[in-house]
Coordinates of C-alpha atoms and ligand atoms in Angstrom, one line a residue:
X83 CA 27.7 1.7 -0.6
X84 CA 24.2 3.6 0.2
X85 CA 23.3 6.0 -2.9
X86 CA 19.7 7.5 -2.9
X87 CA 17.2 5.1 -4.3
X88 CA 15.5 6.1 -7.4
X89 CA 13.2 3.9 -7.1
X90 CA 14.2 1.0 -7.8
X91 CA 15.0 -2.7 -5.9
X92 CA 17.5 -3.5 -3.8
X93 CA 18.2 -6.8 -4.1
X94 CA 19.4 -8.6 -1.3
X95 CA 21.7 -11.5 -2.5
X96 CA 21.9 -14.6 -0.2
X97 CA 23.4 -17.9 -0.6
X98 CA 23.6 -20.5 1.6
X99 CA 27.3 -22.3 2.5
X100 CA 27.7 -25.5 4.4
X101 CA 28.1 -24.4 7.7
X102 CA 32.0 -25.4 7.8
X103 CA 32.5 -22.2 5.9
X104 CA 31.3 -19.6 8.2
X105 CA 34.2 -17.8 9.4
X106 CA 35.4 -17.9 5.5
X107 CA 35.7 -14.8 4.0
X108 CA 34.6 -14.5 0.2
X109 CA 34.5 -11.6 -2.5
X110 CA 31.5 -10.5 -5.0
X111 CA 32.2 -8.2 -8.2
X112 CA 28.9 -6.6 -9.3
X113 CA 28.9 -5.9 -13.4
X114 CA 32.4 -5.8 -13.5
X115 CA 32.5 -2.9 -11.8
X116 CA 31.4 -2.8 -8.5
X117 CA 33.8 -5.0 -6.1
X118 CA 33.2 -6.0 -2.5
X119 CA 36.3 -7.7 -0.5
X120 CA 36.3 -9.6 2.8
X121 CA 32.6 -10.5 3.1
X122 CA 32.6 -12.9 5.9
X123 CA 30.2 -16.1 6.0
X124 CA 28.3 -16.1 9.3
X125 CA 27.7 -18.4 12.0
X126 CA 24.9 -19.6 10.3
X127 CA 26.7 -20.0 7.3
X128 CA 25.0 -16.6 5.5
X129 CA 26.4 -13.7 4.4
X130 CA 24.8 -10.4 3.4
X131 CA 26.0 -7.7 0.8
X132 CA 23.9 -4.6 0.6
X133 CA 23.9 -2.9 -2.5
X134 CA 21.8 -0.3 -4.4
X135 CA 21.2 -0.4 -7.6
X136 CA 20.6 2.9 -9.4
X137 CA 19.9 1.5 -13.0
X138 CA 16.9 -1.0 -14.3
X139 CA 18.6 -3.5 -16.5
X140 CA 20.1 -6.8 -17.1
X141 CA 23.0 -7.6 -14.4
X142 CA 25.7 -9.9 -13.3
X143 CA 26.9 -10.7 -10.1
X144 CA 30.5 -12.8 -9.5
X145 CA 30.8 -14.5 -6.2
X146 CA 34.1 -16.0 -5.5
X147 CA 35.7 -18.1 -2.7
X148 CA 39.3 -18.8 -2.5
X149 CA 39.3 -21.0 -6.2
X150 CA 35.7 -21.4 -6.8
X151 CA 33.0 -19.4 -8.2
X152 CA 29.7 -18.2 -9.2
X153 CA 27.4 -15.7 -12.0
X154 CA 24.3 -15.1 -11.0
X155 CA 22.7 -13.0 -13.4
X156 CA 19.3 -11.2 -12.9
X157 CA 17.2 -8.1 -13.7
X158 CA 16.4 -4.9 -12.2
X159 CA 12.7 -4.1 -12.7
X160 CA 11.6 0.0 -11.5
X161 CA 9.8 -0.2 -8.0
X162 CA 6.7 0.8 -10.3
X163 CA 6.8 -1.6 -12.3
X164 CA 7.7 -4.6 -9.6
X165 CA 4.1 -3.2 -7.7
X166 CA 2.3 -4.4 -10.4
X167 CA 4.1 -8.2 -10.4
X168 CA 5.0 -8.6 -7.2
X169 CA 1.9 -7.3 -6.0
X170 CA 0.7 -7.4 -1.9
X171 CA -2.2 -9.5 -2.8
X172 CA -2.9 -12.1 -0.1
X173 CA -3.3 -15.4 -3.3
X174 CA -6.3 -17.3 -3.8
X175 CA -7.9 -19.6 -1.5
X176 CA -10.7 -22.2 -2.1
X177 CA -13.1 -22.0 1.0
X178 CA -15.3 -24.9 0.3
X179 CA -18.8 -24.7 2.0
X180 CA -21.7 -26.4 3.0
X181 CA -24.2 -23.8 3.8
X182 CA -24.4 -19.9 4.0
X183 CA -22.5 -17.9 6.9
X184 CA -23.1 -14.9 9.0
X185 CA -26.4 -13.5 9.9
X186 CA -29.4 -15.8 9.2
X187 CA -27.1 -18.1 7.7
X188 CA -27.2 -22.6 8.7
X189 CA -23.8 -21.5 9.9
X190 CA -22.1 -24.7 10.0
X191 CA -19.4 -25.4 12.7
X192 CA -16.8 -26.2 9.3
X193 CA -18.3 -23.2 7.0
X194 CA -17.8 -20.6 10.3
X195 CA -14.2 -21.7 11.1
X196 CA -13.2 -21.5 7.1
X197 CA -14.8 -18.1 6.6
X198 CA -13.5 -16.8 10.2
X199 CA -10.3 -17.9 9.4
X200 CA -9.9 -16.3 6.1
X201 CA -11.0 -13.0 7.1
X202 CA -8.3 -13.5 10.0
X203 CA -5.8 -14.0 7.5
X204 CA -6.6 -11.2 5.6
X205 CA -7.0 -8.7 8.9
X206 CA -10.2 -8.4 10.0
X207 CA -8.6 -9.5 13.4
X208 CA -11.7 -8.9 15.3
X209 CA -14.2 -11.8 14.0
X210 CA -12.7 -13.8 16.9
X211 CA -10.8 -17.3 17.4
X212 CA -11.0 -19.2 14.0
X213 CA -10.7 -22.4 15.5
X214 CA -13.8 -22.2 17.1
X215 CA -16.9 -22.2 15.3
X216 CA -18.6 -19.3 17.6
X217 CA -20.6 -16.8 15.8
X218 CA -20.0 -13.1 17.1
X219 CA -21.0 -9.8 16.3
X220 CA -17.3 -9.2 15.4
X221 CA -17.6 -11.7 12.5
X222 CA -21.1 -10.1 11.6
X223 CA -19.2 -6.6 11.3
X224 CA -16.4 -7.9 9.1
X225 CA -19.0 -9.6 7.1
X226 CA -20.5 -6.6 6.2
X227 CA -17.2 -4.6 6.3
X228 CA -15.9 -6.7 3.5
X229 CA -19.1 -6.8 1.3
X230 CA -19.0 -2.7 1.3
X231 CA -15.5 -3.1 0.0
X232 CA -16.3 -5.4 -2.6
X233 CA -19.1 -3.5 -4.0
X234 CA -17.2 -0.1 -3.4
X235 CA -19.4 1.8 -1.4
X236 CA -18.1 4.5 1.2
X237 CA -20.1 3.0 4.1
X238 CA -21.5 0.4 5.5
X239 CA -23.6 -1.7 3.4
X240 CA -24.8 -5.6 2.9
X241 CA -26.6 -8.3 4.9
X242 CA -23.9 -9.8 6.5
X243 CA -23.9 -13.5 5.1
X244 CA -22.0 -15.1 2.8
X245 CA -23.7 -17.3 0.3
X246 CA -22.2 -20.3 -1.5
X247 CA -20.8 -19.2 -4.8
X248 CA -22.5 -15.7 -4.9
X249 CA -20.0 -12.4 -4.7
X250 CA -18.9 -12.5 -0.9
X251 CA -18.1 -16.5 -1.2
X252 CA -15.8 -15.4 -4.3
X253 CA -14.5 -12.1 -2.6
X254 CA -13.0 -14.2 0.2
X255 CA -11.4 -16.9 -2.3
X256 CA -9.8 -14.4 -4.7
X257 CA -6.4 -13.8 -5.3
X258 CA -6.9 -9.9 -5.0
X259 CA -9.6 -10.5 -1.9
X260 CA -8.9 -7.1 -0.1
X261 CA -6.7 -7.5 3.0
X262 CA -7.2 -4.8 6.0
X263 CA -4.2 -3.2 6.8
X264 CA -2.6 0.0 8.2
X265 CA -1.5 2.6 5.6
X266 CA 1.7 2.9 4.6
X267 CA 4.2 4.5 7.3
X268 CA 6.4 7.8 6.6
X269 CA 9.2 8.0 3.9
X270 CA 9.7 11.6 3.8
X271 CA 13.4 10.9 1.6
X272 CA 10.8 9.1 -0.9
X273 CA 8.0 12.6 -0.5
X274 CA 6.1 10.6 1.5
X275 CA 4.2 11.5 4.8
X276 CA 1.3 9.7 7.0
X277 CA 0.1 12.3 9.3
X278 CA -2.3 10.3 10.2
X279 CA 0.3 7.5 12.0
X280 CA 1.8 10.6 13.7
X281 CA -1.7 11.6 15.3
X282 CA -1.9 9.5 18.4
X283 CA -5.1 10.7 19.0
X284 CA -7.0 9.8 16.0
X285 CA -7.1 6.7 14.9
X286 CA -8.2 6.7 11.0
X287 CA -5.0 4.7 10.1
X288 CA -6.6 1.6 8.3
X289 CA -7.9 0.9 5.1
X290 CA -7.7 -1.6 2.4
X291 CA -4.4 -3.0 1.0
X292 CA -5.5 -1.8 -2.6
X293 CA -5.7 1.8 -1.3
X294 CA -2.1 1.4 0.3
X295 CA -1.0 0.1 -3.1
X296 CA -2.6 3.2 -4.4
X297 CA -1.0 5.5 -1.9
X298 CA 2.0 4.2 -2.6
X299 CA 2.1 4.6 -6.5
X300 CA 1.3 7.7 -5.9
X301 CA 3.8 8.7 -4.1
X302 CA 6.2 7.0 -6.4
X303 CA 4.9 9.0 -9.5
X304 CA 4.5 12.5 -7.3
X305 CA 8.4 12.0 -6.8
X306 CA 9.5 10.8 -10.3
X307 CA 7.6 13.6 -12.0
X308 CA 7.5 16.5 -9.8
X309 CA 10.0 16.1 -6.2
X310 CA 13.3 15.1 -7.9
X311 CA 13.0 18.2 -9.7
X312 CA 11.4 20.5 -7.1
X313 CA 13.0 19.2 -3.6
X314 CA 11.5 21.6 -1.6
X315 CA 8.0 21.2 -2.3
X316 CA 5.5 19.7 -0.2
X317 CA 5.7 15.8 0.7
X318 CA 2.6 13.7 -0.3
X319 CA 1.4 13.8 2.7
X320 CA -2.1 12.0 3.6
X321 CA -4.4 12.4 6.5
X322 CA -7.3 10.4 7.5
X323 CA -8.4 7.0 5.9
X324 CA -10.7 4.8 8.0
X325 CA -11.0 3.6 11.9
X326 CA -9.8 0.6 13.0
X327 CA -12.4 -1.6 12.0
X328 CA -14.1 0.4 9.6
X329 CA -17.6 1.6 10.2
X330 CA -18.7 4.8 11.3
X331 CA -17.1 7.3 11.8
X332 CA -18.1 10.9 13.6
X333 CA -15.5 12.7 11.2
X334 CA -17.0 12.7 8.3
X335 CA -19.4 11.9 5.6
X336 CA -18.2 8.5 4.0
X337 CA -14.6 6.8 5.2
X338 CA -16.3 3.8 6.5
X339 CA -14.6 1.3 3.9
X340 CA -11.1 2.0 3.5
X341 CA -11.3 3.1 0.3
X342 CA -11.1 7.1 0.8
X343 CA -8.4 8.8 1.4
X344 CA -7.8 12.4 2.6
X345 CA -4.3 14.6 1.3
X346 CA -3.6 17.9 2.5
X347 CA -2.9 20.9 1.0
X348 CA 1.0 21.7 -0.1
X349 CA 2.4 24.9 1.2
X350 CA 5.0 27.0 -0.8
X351 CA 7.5 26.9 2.3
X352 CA 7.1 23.0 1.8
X353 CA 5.0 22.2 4.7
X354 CA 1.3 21.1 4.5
X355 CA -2.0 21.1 5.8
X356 CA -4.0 24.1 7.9
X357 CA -4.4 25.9 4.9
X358 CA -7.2 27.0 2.0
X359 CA -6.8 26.9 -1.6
X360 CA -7.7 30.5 -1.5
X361 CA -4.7 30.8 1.0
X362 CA -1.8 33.0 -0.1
X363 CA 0.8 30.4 1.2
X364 CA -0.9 27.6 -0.9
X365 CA 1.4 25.7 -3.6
X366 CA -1.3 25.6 -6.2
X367 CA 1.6 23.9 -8.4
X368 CA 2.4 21.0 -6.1
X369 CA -1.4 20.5 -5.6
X370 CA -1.4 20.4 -9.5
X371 CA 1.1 17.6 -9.9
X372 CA -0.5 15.6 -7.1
X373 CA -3.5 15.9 -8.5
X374 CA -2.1 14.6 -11.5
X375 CA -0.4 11.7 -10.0
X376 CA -3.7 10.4 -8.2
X377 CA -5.4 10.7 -11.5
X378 CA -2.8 8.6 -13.1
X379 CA -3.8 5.4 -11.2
X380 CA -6.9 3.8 -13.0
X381 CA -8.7 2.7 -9.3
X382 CA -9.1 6.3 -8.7
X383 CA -12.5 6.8 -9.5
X384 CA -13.4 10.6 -7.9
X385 CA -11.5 13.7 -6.8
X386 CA -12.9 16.4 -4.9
X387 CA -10.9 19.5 -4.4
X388 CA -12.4 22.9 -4.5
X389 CA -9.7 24.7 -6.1
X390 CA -11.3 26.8 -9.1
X391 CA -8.8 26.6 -11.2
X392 CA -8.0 22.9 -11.1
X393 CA -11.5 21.9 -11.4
X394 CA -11.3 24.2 -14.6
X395 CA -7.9 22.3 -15.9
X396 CA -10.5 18.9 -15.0
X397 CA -8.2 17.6 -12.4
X398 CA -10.7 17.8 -9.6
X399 CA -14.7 18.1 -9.1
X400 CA -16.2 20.6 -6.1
X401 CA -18.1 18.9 -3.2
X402 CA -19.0 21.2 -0.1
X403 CA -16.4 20.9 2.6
X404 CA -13.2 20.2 0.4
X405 CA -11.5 23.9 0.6
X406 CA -9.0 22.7 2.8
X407 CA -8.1 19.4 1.9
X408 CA -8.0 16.5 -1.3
X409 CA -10.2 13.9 -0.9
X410 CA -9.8 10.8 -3.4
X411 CA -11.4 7.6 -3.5
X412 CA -11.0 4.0 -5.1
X413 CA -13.0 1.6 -7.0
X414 CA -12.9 -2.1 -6.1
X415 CA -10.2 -3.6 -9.0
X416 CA -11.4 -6.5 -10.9
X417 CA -11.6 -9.8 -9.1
X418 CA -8.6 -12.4 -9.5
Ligands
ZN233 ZN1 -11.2 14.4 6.0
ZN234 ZN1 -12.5 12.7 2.7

């Protein structure tokens, strides 16, 4: 069974049998309605059942074994709504220290493996071997990587230290600390494109996880409100977000931090990109409901997009430059 997903989970169901029953073949009813026969238990004594479910809502599933058997019953929650509980947040972690890190810091052998390795953990790949308490520019760099992030600034900012207790220390202990990640890949049936993963040449692929989370939400809403009911518009369809290790970069103004993000335009033939607003192939009614989907996620704190009439409908604000594209950018959420 593989119907479209609407957005919402797909459960994968797994129990675990002693491992004298692999080989045994078991059956599972879903609501009463949805049977599967001859599932076969595994080497390993696991068995797998794929199953979409198309409905959020209270559910039952009856797992049966020659004479025996089981009701699980469980919920399915909208992808939406699972974002915001089962969010990609990395959980807290207490990082105990003894004196101040980074540049100008006592940097204490113990202080500069626990702050090395918790910027590790959450991506910043590049501050070296936490497990040795060595003291490179790389860790300097994600220092002050992570403190623009934090305060939300579009480049580089901050002194490169962390102090005991004061906003970087409790940055890197939150439960919503910012991880470093790659954007989200492709998922053109979900209206969905990266363009910039599909550009080998450039390499603004990274940014924070609470920008992915944002790109993806968007793209949920874009497809729930406007692509179910217009298929052939334009995919959501994103271009540059920051370089590998944030920082500079010669492309443009801003896009140091992972926190911007840059769409481009929807064509009427469902295509994107290479285009103006002033363009006759331009789908100023896709643009519209994107618009109106990035607005819709309370990070989003500007929008610039040169498009007359949108700025008119307050959907966008002008800024030189942006007559070919959608820039949008994020404010740091609330510490957790
Ligand atoms: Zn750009
Ligand atoms: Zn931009």
């Amino acid at each position: 069974m593989c119907k479209k997903l609407l957005g919402l989970t797909h459960p994968t169901v797994s129990l675990n049998f002693d491992l004298t029953d692999k080989g045994r073949v078991l059956s599972v009813m879903i609501d009463d309605r949805f049977p599967s026969e001859d599932i076969t238990v595994g080497e390993d004594g696991k068995w797998r059942l794929n199953f979409v479910f198309n409905q959020a809502g209270d559910r039952t599933i009856l797992i049966a074994i020659d004479d025996q058997s089981l009701e699980i019953k469980f919920k399915v929650v909208p992808v939406a709504q699972q974002n915001n509980l089962a969010s990609t947040n990395p959980g807290a972690k207490a990082i105990t220290l003894s004196g101040s890190v980074g540049v100008g810091g006592v940097n204490k052998a113990n202080d500069l493996k626990a702050v090395k390795a918790r910027l590790q953990e959450l991506g910043y790949t590049w501050v070296g071997d936490p497990n040795t308490p060595t003291r490179d520019r790389g860790l300097e760099e994600a220092i002050r990587l992570f403190q623009s992030i934090i305060t939300g600034s579009s480049t580089i900012k901050g002194d490169g230290r962390v102090d005991i207790d004061e906003m970087t220390h409790q940055w890197l202990q939150a439960a919503n600390a910012p991880k470093w990640v790659l954007m989200p890949k492709s998922d053109p049936d979900n209206g969905f494109i990266n363009g910039e993963l599909a550009q080998t040449e450039d390499k603004h692929d990274f940014g924070t996880h609470w920008l992915a989370d944002v790109i993806q939400a968007i793209t949920q809403d874009y497809q729930n409100t406007y692509r179910d009911t217009h298929p052939n518009a334009a995919h959501f369809a994103i271009n540059d977000v920051s370089l590998p290790h944030g920082g500079d970069t010669p492309d443009h103004h801003g896009h140091e931090t992972g926190l911007m993000c840059d769409v481009f335009l929807p064509k009427k033939d469902g295509k994107f990109g290479g285009i103006f607003w002033t363009s006759p192939e331009y789908d100023q009614d896709a643009a519209r409901a994107i618009l109106k989907s990035i607005r819709k996620q309370k990070l989003v704190r500007a929008i610039f997009f040169n498009d007359s009439e949108l700025i008119g409908e307050k959907l966008c604000t002008f800024a030189s430059g942006h007559d070919h594209h959608i820039h949008f950018e994020i404010n740091p959420p609330v510490r957790s």
